[in-house]
XYZ file of C-alpha atoms in Angstrom:
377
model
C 0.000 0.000 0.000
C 1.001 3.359 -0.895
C -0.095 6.676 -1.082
C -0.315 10.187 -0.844
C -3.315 12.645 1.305
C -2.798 16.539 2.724
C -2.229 16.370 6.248
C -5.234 18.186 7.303
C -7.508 15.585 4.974
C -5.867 12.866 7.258
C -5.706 14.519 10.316
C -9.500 15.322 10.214
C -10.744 11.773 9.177
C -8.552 9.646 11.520
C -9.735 12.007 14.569
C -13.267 10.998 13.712
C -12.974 7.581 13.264
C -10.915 7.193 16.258
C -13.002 9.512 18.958
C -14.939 7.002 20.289
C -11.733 4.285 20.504
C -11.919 2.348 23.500
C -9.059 3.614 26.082
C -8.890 -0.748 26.846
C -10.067 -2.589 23.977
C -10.918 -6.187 25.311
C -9.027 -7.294 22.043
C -5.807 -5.573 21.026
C -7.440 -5.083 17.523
C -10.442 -2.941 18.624
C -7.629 0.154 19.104
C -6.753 -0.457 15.620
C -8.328 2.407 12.913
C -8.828 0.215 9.380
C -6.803 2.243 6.386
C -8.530 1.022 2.941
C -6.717 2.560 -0.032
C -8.152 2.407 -3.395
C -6.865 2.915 -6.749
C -9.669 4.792 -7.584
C -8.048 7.663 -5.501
C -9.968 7.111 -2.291
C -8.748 6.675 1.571
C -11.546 4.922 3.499
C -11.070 5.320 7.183
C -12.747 3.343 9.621
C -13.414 1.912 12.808
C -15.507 -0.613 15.550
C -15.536 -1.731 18.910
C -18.735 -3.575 18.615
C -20.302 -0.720 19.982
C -20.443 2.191 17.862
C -18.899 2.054 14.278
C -16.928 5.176 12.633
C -16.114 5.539 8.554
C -14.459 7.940 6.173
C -14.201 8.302 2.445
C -11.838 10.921 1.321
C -9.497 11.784 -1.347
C -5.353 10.923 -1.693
C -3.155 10.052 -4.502
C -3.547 6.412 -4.516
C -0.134 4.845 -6.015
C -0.650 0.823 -4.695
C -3.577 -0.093 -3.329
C -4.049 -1.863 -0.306
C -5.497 -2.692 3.550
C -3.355 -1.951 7.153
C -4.574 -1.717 10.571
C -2.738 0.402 12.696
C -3.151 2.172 16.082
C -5.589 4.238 15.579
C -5.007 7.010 18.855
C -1.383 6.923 17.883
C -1.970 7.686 14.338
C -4.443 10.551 15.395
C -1.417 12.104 17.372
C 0.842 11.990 14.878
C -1.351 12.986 12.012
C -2.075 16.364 14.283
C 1.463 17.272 14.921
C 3.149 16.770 11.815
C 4.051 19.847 9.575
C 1.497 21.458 6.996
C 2.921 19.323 4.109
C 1.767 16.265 1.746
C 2.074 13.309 4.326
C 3.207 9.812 2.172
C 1.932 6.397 3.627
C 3.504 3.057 2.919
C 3.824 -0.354 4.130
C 7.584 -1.608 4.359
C 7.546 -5.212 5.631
C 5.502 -5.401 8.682
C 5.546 -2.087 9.389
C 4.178 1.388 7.918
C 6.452 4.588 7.244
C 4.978 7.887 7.740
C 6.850 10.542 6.045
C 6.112 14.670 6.017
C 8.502 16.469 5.459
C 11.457 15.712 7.010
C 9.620 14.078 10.162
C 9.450 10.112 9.747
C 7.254 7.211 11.966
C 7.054 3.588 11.767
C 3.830 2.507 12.754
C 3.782 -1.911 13.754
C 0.554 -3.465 11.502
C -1.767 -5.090 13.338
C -3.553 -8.307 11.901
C -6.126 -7.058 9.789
C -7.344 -10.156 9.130
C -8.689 -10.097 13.209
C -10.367 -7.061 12.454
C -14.315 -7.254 12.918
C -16.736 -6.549 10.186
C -18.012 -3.237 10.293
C -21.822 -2.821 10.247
C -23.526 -2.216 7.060
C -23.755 1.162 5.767
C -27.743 2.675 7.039
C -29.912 3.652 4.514
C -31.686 7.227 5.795
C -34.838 7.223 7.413
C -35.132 10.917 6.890
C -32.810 13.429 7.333
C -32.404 16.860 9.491
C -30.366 20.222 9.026
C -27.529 19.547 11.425
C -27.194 22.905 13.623
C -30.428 22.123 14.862
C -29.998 18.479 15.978
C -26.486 19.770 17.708
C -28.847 22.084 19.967
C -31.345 19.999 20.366
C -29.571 17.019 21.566
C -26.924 19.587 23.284
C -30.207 20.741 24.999
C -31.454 17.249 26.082
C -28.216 15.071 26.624
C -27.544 17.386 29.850
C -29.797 15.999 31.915
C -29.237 12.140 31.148
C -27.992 9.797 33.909
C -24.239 9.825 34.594
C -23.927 7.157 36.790
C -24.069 3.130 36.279
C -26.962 2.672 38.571
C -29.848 2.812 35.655
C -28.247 2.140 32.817
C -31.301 2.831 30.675
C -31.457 6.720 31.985
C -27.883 7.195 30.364
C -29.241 7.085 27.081
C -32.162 9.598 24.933
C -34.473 8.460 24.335
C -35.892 9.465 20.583
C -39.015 8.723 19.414
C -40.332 9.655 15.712
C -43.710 10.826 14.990
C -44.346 11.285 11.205
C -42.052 14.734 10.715
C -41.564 15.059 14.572
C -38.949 14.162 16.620
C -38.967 14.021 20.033
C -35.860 13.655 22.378
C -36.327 13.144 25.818
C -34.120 12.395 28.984
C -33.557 12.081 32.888
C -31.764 11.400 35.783
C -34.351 11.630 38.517
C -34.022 14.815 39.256
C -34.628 16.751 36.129
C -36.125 15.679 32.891
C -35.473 17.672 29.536
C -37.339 17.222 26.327
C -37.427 19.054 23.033
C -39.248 18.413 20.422
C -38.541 19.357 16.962
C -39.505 18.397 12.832
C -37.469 16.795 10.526
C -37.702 15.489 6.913
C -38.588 11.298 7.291
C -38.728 9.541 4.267
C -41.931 8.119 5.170
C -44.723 10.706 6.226
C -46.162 7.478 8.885
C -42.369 6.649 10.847
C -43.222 5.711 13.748
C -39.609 4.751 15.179
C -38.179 4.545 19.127
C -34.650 4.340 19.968
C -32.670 4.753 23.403
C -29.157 6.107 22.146
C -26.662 6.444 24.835
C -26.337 10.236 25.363
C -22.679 10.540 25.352
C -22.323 9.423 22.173
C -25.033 10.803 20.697
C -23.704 14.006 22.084
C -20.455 13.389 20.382
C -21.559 12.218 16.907
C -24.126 15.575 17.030
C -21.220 17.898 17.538
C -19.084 15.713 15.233
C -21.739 15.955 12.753
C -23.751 19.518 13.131
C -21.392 21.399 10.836
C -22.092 19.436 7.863
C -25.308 21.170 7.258
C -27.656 18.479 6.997
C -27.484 14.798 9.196
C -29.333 11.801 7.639
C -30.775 9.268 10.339
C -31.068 5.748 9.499
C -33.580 3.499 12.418
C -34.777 0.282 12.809
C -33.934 -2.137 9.700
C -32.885 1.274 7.964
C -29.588 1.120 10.282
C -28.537 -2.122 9.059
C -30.200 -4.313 11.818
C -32.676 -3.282 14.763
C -30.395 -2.037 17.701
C -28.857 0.186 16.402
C -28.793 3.679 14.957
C -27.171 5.325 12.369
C -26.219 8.393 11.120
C -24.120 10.245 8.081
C -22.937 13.438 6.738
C -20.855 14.271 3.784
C -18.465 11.218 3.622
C -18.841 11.207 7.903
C -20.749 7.608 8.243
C -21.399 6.180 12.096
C -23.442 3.402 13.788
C -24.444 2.967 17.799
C -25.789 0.527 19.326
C -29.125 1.830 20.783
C -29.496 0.765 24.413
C -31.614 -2.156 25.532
C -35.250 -1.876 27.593
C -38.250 -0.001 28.928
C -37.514 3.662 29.294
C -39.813 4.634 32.082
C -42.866 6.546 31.498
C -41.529 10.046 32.709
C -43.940 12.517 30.841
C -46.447 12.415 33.749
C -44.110 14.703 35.720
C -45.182 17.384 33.691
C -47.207 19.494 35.590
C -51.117 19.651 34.574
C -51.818 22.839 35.894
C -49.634 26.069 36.904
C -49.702 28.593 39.664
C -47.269 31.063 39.219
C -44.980 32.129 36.488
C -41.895 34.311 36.135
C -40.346 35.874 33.766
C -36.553 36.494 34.430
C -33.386 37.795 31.763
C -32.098 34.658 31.476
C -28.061 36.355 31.749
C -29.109 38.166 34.652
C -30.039 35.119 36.431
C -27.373 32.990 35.211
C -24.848 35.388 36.744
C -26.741 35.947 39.967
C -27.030 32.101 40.978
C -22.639 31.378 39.483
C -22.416 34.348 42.212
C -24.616 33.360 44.942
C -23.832 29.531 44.464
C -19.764 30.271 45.443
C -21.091 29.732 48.886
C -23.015 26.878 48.402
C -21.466 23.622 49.958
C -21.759 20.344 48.110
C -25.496 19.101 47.209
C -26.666 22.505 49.297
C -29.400 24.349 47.318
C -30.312 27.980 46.571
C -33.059 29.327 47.210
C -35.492 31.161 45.172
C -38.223 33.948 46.524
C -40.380 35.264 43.971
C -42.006 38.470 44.635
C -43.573 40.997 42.383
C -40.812 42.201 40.436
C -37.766 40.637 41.385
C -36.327 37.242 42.676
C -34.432 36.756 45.402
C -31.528 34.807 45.342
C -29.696 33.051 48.557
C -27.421 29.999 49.491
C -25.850 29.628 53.243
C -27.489 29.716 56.652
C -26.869 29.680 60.352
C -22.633 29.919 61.258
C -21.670 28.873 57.166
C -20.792 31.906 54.538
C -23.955 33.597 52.927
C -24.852 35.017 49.830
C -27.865 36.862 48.818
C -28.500 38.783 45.083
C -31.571 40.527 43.982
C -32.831 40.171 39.912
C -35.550 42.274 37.640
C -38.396 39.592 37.359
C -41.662 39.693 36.188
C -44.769 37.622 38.161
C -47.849 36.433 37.370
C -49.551 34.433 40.207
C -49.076 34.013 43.715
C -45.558 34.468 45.314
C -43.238 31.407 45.756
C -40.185 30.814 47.701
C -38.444 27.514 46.170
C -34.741 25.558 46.397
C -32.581 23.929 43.513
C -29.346 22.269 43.106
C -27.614 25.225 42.116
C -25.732 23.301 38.889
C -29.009 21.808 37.700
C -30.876 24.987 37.664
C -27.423 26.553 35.426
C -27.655 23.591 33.326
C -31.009 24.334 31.640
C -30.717 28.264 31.570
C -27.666 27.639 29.901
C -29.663 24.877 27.624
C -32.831 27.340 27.249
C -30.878 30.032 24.476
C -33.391 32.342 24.264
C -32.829 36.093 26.077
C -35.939 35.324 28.343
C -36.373 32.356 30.597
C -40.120 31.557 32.159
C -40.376 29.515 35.556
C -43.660 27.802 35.933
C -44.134 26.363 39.380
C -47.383 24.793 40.792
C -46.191 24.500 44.822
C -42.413 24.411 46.715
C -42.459 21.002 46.847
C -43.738 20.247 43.187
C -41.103 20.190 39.641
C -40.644 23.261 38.199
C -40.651 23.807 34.741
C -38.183 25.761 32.734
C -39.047 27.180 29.365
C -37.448 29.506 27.156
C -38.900 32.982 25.266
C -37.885 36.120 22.873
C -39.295 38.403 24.838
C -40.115 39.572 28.150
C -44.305 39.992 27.280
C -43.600 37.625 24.651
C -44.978 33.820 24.314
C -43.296 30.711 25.968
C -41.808 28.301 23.607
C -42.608 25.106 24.791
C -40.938 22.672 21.945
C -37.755 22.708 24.804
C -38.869 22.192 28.501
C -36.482 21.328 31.167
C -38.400 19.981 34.142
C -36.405 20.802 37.660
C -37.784 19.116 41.196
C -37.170 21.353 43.826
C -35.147 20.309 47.144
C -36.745 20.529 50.715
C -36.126 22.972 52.860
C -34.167 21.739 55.642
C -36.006 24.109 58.019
């Protein structure tokens, strides 16, 4: 095998294939990133841990064709550093030269013949315009489950409707969904998938530049359980997690009380302030009265903190405590200038909504739902 590819070409396309490489394959292979060079004058890139699946196509100067596994973080490292010059591949024995320049690495091959088959490529479901799917999964992916207690509550769960999509997750404490419409192949999908959030977090970020992100699921994705998704040459498969996501839509509040209307900045900076003096897991607390909120953390002997902010109330008035990072979480998800605070009681969720202006409508397609913490008085 031999050939030649601008360093920036390979730079990009071995970082993507080899993001999601596993730090301790269970088999040496799995660290390996597949090299396919064609003849044709193609470079395919790709790579598998039985988990989620990664693949390039790009352009190089193909002189011999030809197959090599290497390491794939190592080649990511090296493809990043070297100069801004032509970079020339080759195999030489059991090993492969890397020349740029006047800076040289020999790579070991690994058996390629080990490798695993890669998942078929998905055919697309429908497809969506990919700096919206980066927010809205950015939006949603915040509040899935971090820990290995519920495995299923790590994941998003994303359910299709015709032209809507609907991503949804939780970790007990708060719930975000947002819903949003993309352009299915089929007007009747009807599809469900539970994609662990991480990764769909990375491959949305990964992705989101190209424009527009086509979504392959169920037999589209080239077997049920999993999910795929492409962009430009930028082809990936996950494997969706496995069960019943819990009905969680009921926490929705039926009815509301009182609503405020706060400068979503304004607040942001108040509670970062006010929260400095907030121990671990201790809340802040929230008064609303007509026209402002009050904002304090600390009691009794401990440091205190106390900030005042413009807000605008409709109901009766509310005192109410959060985890301070939660309640930063989904302002900062929110991105509108205005954020509206629906509350039925002190002890009931809270819901979080975003809108344009201060006498302006709530948009409800993103609603982060917050439960409050007791008092300990």
């Amino acid at each position: 095998m031999k050939f030649r590819v601008e360093r920036e070409v390979l730079a990009d396309a071995v970082t993507w294939v080899a993001r999601g490489l596993p730090a301790r394959p269970p088999v040496p292979v799995l660290a390996g990133v597949l090299i396919e060079a064609s003849e044709e004058g193609t470079l395919t890139l790709s790579a598998f841990d039985y988990e989620v699946s990664a693949k390039i196509t790009v352009a190089a100067d193909v002189a011999e064709g030809g197959t090599v596994l290497v390491l794939g973080r190592l080649l990511a490292d090296i493809s990043r550093n070297l100069p801004s010059k032509p970079v020339d591949v080759a195999t030489d024995g059991n090993k492969v030269a890397v020349t740029c320049g006047s800076s040289r690495f020999s790579l070991m091959q690994m058996p390629a013949a080990d490798y695993p088959t890669l998942p078929t490529s998905p055919t697309a479901s429908g497809h969506i315009d990919g700096g919206l799917f980066t927010q809205a999964v950015a939006q949603v992916a915040i509040a899935a489950d971090r820990g290995d207690t519920l495995p299923i509550l790590t994941g998003v769960r994303v359910e299709i409707d015709g032209s809507t999509m609907t991503l949804l997750a939780t970790d007990r404490y708060r719930l975000a969904m947002r819903e949003l419409q993309w352009n299915p192949e089929a007007t009747d999908a009807q599809h469900l998938a539970l994609v662990p959030a991480r990764t769909l977090s990375d491959t949305a970020k990964a992705l989101g530049a190209s424009g527009s992100i086509e979504v392959a699921l169920g037999s589209s994705a080239g077997g049920d359980g999993l999910v795929g998704f492409e962009a430009g040459q930028r082809r990936t498969t996950t494997r969706l997690l496995d069960g019943e996501y819990p009905k969680v839509t009921s926490i929705f509040p039926s009815s509301v009380d009182t609503e405020a209307v706060i400068k979503t900045s304004e607040l942001v900076e108040a509670v970062k302030r006010v929260a400095l003096v907030a121990e671990r897991n201790t809340p802040v607390r929230l008064r609303f009265t007509d026209g402002q909120v009050a904002i304090e953390a600390g009691t009794g002997d401990d440091a205190q903190a106390s900030e005042a902010v413009e807000s605008t109330l409709t109901g009766p008035e509310i005192e109410i405590a959060f985890n301070p990072q939660f309640l930063l979480d989904g302002l900062g998800a929110v991105g509108t200038e205005f954020s509206r605070l629906s509350f039925t009681q002190p002890s009931r969720p809270a819901v979080l909504s975003g809108q344009d202006e201060q006498d302006g409508e709530a948009d409800t397609s993103y609603r982060y739902v917050l439960m409050p913490v007791r008092f300990a008085s």
